[in-house]
PDB file of C-alpha atoms in Angstrom:
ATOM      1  CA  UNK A 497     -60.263-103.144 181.345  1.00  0.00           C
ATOM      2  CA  UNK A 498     -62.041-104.993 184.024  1.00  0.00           C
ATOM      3  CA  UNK A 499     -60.406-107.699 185.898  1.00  0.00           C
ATOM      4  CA  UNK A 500     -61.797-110.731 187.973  1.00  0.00           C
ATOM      5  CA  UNK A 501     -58.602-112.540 189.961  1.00  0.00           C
ATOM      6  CA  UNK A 502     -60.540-115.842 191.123  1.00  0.00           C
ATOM      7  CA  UNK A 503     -58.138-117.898 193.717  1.00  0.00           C
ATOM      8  CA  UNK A 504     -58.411-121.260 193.218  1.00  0.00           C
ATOM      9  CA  UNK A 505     -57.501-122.937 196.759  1.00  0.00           C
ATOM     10  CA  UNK A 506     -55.597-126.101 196.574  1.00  0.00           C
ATOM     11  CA  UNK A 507     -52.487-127.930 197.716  1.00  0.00           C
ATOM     12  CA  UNK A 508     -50.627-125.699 194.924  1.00  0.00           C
ATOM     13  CA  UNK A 509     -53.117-122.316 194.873  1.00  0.00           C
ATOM     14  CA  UNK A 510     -53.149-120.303 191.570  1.00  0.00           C
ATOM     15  CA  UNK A 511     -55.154-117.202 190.253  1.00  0.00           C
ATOM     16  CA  UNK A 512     -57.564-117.489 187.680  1.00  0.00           C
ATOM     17  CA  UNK A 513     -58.068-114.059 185.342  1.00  0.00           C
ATOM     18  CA  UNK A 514     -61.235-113.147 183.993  1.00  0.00           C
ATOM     19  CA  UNK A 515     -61.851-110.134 181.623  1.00  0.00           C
ATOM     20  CA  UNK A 516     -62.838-108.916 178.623  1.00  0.00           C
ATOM     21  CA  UNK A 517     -59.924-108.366 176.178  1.00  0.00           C
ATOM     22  CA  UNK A 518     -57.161-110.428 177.864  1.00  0.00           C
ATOM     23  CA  UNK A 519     -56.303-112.126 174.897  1.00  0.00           C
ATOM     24  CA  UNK A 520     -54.753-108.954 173.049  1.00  0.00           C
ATOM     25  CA  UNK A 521     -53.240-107.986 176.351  1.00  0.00           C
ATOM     26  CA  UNK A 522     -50.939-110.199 177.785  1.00  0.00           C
ATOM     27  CA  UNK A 523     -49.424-107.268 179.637  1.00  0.00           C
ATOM     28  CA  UNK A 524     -52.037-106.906 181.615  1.00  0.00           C
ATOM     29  CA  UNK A 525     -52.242-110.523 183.294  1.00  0.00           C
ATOM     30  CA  UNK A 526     -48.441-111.689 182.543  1.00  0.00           C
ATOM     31  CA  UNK A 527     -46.115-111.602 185.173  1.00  0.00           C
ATOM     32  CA  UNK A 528     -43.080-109.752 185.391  1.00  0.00           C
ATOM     33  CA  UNK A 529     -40.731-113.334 185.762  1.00  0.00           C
ATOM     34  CA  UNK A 530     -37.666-112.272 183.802  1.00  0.00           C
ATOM     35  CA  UNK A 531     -38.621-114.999 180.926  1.00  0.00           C
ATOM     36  CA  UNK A 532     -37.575-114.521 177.428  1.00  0.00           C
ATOM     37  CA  UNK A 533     -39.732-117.464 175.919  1.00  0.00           C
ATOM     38  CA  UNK A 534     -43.644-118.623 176.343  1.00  0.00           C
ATOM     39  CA  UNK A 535     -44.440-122.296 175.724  1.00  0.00           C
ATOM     40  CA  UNK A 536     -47.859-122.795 175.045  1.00  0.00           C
ATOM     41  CA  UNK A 537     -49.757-126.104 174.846  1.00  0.00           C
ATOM     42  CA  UNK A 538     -53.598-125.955 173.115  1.00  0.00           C
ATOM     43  CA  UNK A 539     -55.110-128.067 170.540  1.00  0.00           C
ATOM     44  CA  UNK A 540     -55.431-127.820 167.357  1.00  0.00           C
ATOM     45  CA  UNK A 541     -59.040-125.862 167.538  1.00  0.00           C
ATOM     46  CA  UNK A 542     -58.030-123.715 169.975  1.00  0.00           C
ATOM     47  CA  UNK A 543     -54.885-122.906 168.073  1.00  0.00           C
ATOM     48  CA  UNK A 544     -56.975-122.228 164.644  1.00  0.00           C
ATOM     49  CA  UNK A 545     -58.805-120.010 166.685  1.00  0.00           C
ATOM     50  CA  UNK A 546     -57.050-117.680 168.926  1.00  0.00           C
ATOM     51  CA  UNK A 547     -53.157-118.706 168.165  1.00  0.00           C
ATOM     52  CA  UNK A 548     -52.265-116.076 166.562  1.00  0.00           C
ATOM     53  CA  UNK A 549     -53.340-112.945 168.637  1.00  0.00           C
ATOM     54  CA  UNK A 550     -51.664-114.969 171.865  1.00  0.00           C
ATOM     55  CA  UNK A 551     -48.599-114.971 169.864  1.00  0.00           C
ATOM     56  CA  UNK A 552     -48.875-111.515 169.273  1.00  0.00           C
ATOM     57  CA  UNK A 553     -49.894-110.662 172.935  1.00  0.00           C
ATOM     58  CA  UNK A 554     -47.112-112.378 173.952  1.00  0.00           C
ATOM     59  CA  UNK A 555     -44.686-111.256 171.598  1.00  0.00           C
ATOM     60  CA  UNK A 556     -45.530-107.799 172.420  1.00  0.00           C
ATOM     61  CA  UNK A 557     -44.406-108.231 176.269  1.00  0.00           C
ATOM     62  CA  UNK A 558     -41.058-109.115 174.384  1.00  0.00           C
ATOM     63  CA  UNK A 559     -41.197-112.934 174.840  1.00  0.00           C
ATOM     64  CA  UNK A 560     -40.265-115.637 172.798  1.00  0.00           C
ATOM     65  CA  UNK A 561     -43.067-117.697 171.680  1.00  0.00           C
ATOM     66  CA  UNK A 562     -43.360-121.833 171.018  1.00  0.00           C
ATOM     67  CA  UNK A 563     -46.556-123.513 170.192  1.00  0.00           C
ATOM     68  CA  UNK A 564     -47.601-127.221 170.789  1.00  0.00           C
ATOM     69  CA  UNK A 565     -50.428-129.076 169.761  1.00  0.00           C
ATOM     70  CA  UNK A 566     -51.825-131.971 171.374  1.00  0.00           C
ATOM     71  CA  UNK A 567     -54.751-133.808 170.215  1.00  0.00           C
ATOM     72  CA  UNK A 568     -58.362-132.747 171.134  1.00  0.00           C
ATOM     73  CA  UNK A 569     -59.929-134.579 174.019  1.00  0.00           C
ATOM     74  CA  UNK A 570     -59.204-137.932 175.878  1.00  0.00           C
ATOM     75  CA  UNK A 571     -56.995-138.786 173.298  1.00  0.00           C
ATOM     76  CA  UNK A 572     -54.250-136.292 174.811  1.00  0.00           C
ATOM     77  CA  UNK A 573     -54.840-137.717 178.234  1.00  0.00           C
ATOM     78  CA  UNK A 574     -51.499-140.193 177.931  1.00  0.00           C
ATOM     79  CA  UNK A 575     -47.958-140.878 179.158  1.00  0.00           C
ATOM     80  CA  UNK A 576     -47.265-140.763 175.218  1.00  0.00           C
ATOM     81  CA  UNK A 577     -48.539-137.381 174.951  1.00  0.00           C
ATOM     82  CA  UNK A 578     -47.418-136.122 178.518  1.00  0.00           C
ATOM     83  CA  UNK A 579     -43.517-137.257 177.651  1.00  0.00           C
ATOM     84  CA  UNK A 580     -43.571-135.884 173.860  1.00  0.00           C
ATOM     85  CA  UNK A 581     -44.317-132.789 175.806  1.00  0.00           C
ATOM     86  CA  UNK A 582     -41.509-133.157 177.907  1.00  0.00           C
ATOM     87  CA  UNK A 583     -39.115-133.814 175.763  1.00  0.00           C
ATOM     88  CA  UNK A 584     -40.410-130.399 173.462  1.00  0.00           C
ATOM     89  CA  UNK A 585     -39.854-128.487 176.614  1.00  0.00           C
ATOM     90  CA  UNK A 586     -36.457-130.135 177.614  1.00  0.00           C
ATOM     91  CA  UNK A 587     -35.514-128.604 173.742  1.00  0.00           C
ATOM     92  CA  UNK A 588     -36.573-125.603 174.509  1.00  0.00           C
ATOM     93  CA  UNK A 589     -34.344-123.027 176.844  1.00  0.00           C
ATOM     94  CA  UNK A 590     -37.624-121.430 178.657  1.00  0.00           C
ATOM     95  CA  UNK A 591     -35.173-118.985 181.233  1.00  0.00           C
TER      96      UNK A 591
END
C-alpha cells in the first residue's frame, strides 16, 4: 500500500494520510495509543456509505467502536450540536 503523510502546519500540527485502501486498513494509519474504544462522528451519508467497513477496520485493530451522526452541512455547525456531542462522549469511557 502506498502512503502520502501530508503535515498540516498549524498552532496544533497533525498528519493527514492519503492512500488507496485505508479504509479496510485501519492498522496501517492507527496509532498504537493503548485505546480500547473509537468514537466516530460523520453524517448520515457518510455513514450509509462507508460505516460499516470503518467499523470493521477498526474493530479488527481490537477497538471498541461508537458511531454518531450529526446532521449534514451548516445545520451541524451549532453549540446544540457541539454539546450533544459532548455529552455522548462524556458517556462514553474512550481510555
Amino acid at each position: 500500500m502506498i502512503l502520502e503523510r501530508i503535515r498540516v502546519d498549524v498552532d496544533a500540527p497533525y498528519d493527514v494520510i492519503v492512500g488507496h485502501g485505508l479504509l479496510d486498513d485501519a492498522a496501517t494509519w492507527s496509532p498504537d495509543t493503548g485505546a480500547r474504544r473509537a468514537a466516530v462522528v460523520t453524517t448520515p451519508a457518510v455513514e450509509d456509505h462507508y460505516g460499516a467497513r470503518l467499523a470493521s477496520a477498526l474493530r479488527a485493530v481490537d477497538l471498541d467502536v461508537h458511531v454518531r451522526c450529526v446532521p449534514e452541512g451548516e445545520t451541524a455547525k451549532s453549540l446544540g450540536v457541539l454539546g450533544g456531542l459532548y455529552d455522548w462522549l462524556a458517556s462514553l469511557p474512550l481510555a
